[in-house]
CSV table of C-alpha atoms in Angstrom, one decimal:
chain,number,residue,atom,x,y,z
A,1,MET,CA,132.2,75.5,140.9
A,2,SER,CA,128.3,75.7,140.6
A,3,THR,CA,127.2,76.2,144.6
A,4,THR,CA,125.1,73.5,143.0
A,5,GLN,CA,128.1,71.3,142.3
A,6,GLN,CA,129.4,72.5,146.0
A,7,GLN,CA,125.7,71.2,147.4
A,8,ASP,CA,126.3,67.8,146.2
A,9,LYS,CA,129.7,67.2,147.5
A,10,GLN,CA,128.9,68.0,149.9
A,11,HIS,CA,125.6,66.2,150.5
A,12,ASP,CA,128.1,63.1,149.1
A,13,ARG,CA,129.8,63.7,151.6
A,14,ALA,CA,128.0,63.8,154.8
A,15,ASP,CA,125.8,61.0,153.4
A,16,ASP,CA,129.2,58.9,154.0
A,17,ALA,CA,129.7,60.4,156.9
A,18,ILE,CA,126.4,59.0,158.5
A,19,HIS,CA,127.6,55.8,156.9
A,20,ASP,CA,129.8,52.8,158.7
A,21,LYS,CA,132.6,52.0,157.2
A,22,ARG,CA,130.8,49.4,154.7
A,23,ILE,CA,129.4,51.9,151.7
A,24,ARG,CA,125.9,50.7,151.4
A,25,SER,CA,123.4,50.1,148.8
A,26,PHE,CA,120.5,51.5,149.5
A,27,VAL,CA,119.1,55.1,150.9
A,28,LEU,CA,116.4,55.3,153.1
A,29,ARG,CA,113.5,56.3,152.5
A,30,GLN,CA,110.1,57.0,154.2
A,31,GLY,CA,107.0,57.0,152.7
A,32,ARG,CA,103.4,57.5,153.7
A,33,MET,CA,101.4,54.7,154.5
A,34,THR,CA,97.9,54.4,153.6
A,35,ALA,CA,95.6,52.3,155.9
A,36,ALA,CA,95.8,48.8,154.4
A,37,GLN,CA,100.0,49.3,154.9
A,38,GLN,CA,100.0,49.9,158.1
A,39,ARG,CA,97.6,47.4,159.3
A,40,GLY,CA,100.0,45.0,156.9
A,41,VAL,CA,102.6,46.2,159.9
A,42,ASP,CA,100.1,46.3,162.8
A,43,ASP,CA,98.3,42.9,162.1
A,44,PHE,CA,100.7,40.8,160.3
A,45,LEU,CA,104.3,41.8,161.0
A,46,PRO,CA,105.3,40.6,164.3
A,47,HIS,CA,103.7,37.2,162.5
A,48,TYR,CA,105.6,37.1,158.9
A,49,GLY,CA,108.3,39.5,160.7
A,50,LEU,CA,111.9,37.7,161.3
A,51,ASN,CA,114.7,40.3,163.7
A,52,LEU,CA,117.8,40.3,162.8
A,53,GLU,CA,119.2,40.1,166.8
A,54,ASP,CA,117.1,37.0,166.9
A,55,GLY,CA,121.0,35.8,165.1
A,56,ARG,CA,120.8,32.6,162.9
A,57,ILE,CA,118.0,30.9,161.3
A,58,ASN,CA,116.9,27.0,161.2
A,59,PRO,CA,114.5,27.4,158.1
A,60,ALA,CA,112.0,24.2,158.5
A,61,GLU,CA,111.5,25.4,162.8
A,62,VAL,CA,110.6,28.4,161.2
A,63,PHE,CA,108.5,27.5,158.3
A,64,GLY,CA,107.5,24.3,159.8
A,65,ARG,CA,108.2,22.2,157.7
A,66,GLN,CA,111.2,20.6,155.0
A,67,ALA,CA,110.8,22.9,151.3
A,68,PRO,CA,112.9,24.6,149.1
A,69,MET,CA,113.8,28.6,150.5
A,70,VAL,CA,114.1,31.6,148.2
A,71,VAL,CA,116.0,34.1,149.7
A,72,GLU,CA,114.9,37.6,147.5
A,73,VAL,CA,116.3,41.6,148.2
A,74,GLY,CA,114.5,44.6,147.5
A,75,PHE,CA,111.2,43.6,146.8
A,76,GLY,CA,110.1,47.4,146.6
A,77,MET,CA,106.0,47.1,146.8
A,78,GLY,CA,106.1,42.9,146.9
A,79,ASN,CA,104.4,42.9,143.5
A,80,SER,CA,106.1,39.3,141.4
A,81,LEU,CA,107.5,38.6,145.3
A,82,LEU,CA,103.3,37.8,145.9
A,83,GLU,CA,102.3,36.0,142.6
A,84,GLN,CA,105.6,33.7,143.1
A,85,LEU,CA,104.4,32.9,147.0
A,86,GLN,CA,100.5,32.3,145.2
A,87,ALA,CA,102.4,29.7,142.2
A,88,LEU,CA,105.0,28.1,144.2
A,89,PRO,CA,102.8,27.1,147.9
A,90,ASP,CA,105.0,24.1,147.6
A,91,HIS,CA,108.3,27.1,148.4
A,92,ASP,CA,109.4,28.8,151.1
A,93,PHE,CA,109.6,32.7,150.8
A,94,ILE,CA,112.5,35.5,152.6
A,95,GLY,CA,112.4,38.4,152.0
A,96,ILE,CA,114.2,41.6,152.7
A,97,GLU,CA,113.2,44.7,152.5
A,98,VAL,CA,114.5,48.1,154.5
A,99,HIS,CA,111.0,50.1,152.9
A,100,LEU,CA,108.2,50.0,155.0
A,101,PRO,CA,105.6,51.2,152.5
A,102,GLY,CA,106.3,48.4,150.7
A,103,VAL,CA,107.4,45.8,153.3
A,104,GLY,CA,103.2,46.8,154.5
A,105,LYS,CA,101.4,46.5,151.2
A,106,LEU,CA,103.3,43.2,150.9
A,107,LEU,CA,101.9,41.5,154.7
A,108,CYS,CA,98.3,42.8,154.0
A,109,GLU,CA,98.0,41.7,150.9
A,110,ALA,CA,99.5,38.2,152.0
A,111,GLY,CA,98.0,38.0,155.2
A,112,ASP,CA,94.0,39.0,153.3
A,113,LEU,CA,94.9,35.8,151.6
A,114,ASN,CA,96.7,33.3,154.6
A,115,LEU,CA,99.0,33.0,153.1
A,116,ASP,CA,102.4,31.0,155.5
A,117,ASN,CA,104.7,30.7,152.9
A,118,LEU,CA,106.2,33.7,154.1
A,119,ARG,CA,108.5,35.7,155.9
A,120,VAL,CA,110.6,39.1,155.9
A,121,TYR,CA,113.3,41.4,157.4
A,122,ARG,CA,113.3,44.8,157.7
A,123,ASP,CA,117.0,46.0,157.5
A,124,ASP,CA,120.2,45.4,156.1
A,125,ALA,CA,120.3,42.6,153.3
A,126,VAL,CA,124.2,41.9,153.7
A,127,GLU,CA,123.7,42.0,158.2
A,128,VAL,CA,120.8,39.7,157.4
A,129,LEU,CA,123.2,36.9,155.4
A,130,ASN,CA,125.8,37.3,157.1
A,131,GLN,CA,123.9,37.2,160.7
A,132,CYS,CA,120.7,35.1,160.2
A,133,PHE,CA,121.2,32.7,157.3
A,134,PRO,CA,123.3,28.8,158.3
A,135,ASP,CA,126.2,28.5,154.7
A,136,GLU,CA,124.3,25.9,152.2
A,137,SER,CA,120.8,26.9,152.9
A,138,ILE,CA,119.2,28.8,149.7
A,139,ASP,CA,118.3,27.0,146.6
A,140,LEU,CA,117.3,31.2,145.4
A,141,PHE,CA,118.4,34.0,145.4
A,142,GLN,CA,116.8,36.1,143.6
A,143,LEU,CA,118.0,40.5,143.6
A,144,PHE,CA,115.6,42.1,140.5
A,145,PHE,CA,116.0,46.0,139.6
A,146,PRO,CA,118.1,46.7,142.5
A,147,ASP,CA,119.3,50.3,142.5
A,148,PRO,CA,121.5,50.9,139.1
A,149,TRP,CA,123.0,54.1,141.0
A,150,PRO,CA,123.9,55.6,137.6
A,151,LYS,CA,126.1,58.2,138.5
A,152,LYS,CA,129.6,57.1,138.3
A,153,LYS,CA,131.2,59.3,141.5
A,154,HIS,CA,128.3,57.1,142.8
A,155,HIS,CA,129.2,52.9,140.7
A,156,LYS,CA,131.1,51.9,144.3
A,157,ARG,CA,127.0,51.6,145.7
A,158,ARG,CA,125.7,49.4,143.4
A,159,ILE,CA,125.0,46.6,145.4
A,160,VAL,CA,126.6,44.3,143.0
A,161,GLN,CA,129.7,43.3,143.6
A,162,PRO,CA,132.2,40.9,144.4
A,163,PRO,CA,132.1,41.1,148.1
A,164,PHE,CA,127.9,40.8,148.3
A,165,VAL,CA,128.8,38.7,145.7
A,166,GLU,CA,130.4,35.4,147.4
A,167,ILE,CA,128.1,36.1,150.5
A,168,VAL,CA,125.3,35.2,148.2
A,169,ARG,CA,127.5,32.3,146.7
A,170,LYS,CA,128.4,31.2,150.6
A,171,LYS,CA,125.3,30.9,152.1
A,172,LEU,CA,122.9,28.8,148.2
A,173,LYS,CA,123.7,25.9,148.2
A,174,ILE,CA,125.8,23.9,145.5
A,175,GLY,CA,123.8,24.0,142.4
A,176,GLY,CA,121.8,26.8,144.4
A,177,CYS,CA,120.6,30.0,141.4
A,178,PHE,CA,121.6,33.1,141.6
A,179,HIS,CA,118.7,35.3,139.6
A,180,LEU,CA,120.2,39.2,138.6
A,181,ALA,CA,117.5,41.1,136.4
A,182,THR,CA,117.7,44.2,136.1
A,183,ASP,CA,116.5,47.2,133.3
A,184,TRP,CA,119.5,49.8,132.4
A,185,ALA,CA,122.3,48.2,130.7
A,186,ALA,CA,125.1,49.2,131.9
A,187,TYR,CA,124.2,48.1,134.9
A,188,ALA,CA,123.6,44.2,133.4
A,189,GLU,CA,127.0,45.0,131.8
A,190,HIS,CA,128.2,45.7,135.6
A,191,MET,CA,127.0,42.5,136.8
A,192,ARG,CA,128.1,40.6,133.9
A,193,ASP,CA,130.8,40.8,134.7
A,194,VAL,CA,131.5,41.2,138.3
A,195,MET,CA,129.3,36.9,138.2
A,196,ASN,CA,131.5,35.9,135.4
A,197,ALA,CA,134.4,36.7,137.7
A,198,ALA,CA,133.4,35.5,140.6
A,199,PRO,CA,134.5,32.1,141.9
A,200,GLY,CA,132.2,29.4,142.5
A,201,TYR,CA,130.3,30.8,139.9
A,202,SER,CA,128.7,29.0,136.2
A,203,ASN,CA,126.8,31.5,134.3
A,204,THR,CA,123.6,28.7,133.2
A,205,THR,CA,123.3,29.7,129.6
A,206,SER,CA,127.1,28.5,127.8
A,207,GLU,CA,127.5,31.4,126.2
A,208,GLY,CA,127.9,33.0,129.1
A,209,ASP,CA,125.7,36.0,128.9
A,210,PHE,CA,122.4,37.0,129.6
A,211,VAL,CA,119.4,34.2,129.9
A,212,SER,CA,115.3,34.7,129.0
A,213,ARG,CA,112.6,35.9,132.1
A,214,PRO,CA,112.0,32.6,133.1
A,215,ALA,CA,108.3,31.7,134.2
A,216,THR,CA,109.5,31.8,137.5
A,217,ARG,CA,110.4,35.6,137.6
A,218,PRO,CA,106.3,37.3,137.2
A,219,LEU,CA,106.2,40.9,134.2
A,220,THR,CA,105.7,43.6,136.7
A,221,LYS,CA,103.5,46.1,134.8
A,222,PHE,CA,106.6,49.0,135.5
A,223,GLU,CA,108.7,46.3,133.0
A,224,GLN,CA,105.8,45.8,130.9
A,225,ARG,CA,105.1,49.2,130.6
A,226,GLY,CA,108.3,49.3,130.1
A,227,GLU,CA,108.3,47.2,127.1
A,228,LYS,CA,106.4,48.6,125.3
A,229,LEU,CA,108.2,51.9,125.5
A,230,GLY,CA,111.5,49.7,123.6
A,231,HIS,CA,112.6,49.5,127.5
A,232,GLY,CA,115.6,46.4,127.6
A,233,VAL,CA,115.2,44.2,130.6
A,234,TRP,CA,117.8,41.5,131.3
A,235,ASP,CA,118.0,38.2,133.6
A,236,LEU,CA,121.6,36.6,134.7
A,237,ILE,CA,121.3,33.3,136.1
A,238,TYR,CA,124.1,31.6,138.1
A,239,GLN,CA,124.6,28.0,139.3
A,240,ARG,CA,126.7,27.7,142.0
A,241,THR,CA,129.0,25.3,141.7
A,242,ARG,CA,131.1,24.9,144.9
């Protein structure tokens, strides 16, 4: 075994050791904060931020109104979510993201625009879903371009697995939808296979396959660049049936 392979194995063992028994789908990397991102955290997190420790929420109390609720896990730098906030002012959005620079950027931009249909958790999505969202409370759940963990030994870290899919199903309203998107073909097939086998869901296409990007999912700059290079993007939308 080469030195590099030995180091990889040691890294994997160390990585597993610092996680609890549940395998996490993310690695927390703390990037440098720009001045604007820091301002977003300092000035706007007190208003937009929700806390895992506060437990179960009442969405109508959080937003001060009754409105369709959209939840997005892993919004990254928040570009597409910001577009949705502006395009759908009659919807309420809750974003869940662990990386502080992305949270800061989104909050800075949303705060400067005086948008009030956003709230944010900066914590593990599984814990937030389990502890903070009432069952049958979400109208649309979004998971766009999650980490594909392309190496076979890391496939166990992919967030789209039967236990996670079941958690999402419980939190969706009957008739609510789970929208997934990825630019990795192998992960797209994995997503489709997991979702098609999941009880209580129905693929919104009669063929049980992929759908064209709906207008509700903004086209990202990353995606536009990929299209020019011939890279594919695959969307899946499933409805909760029971």
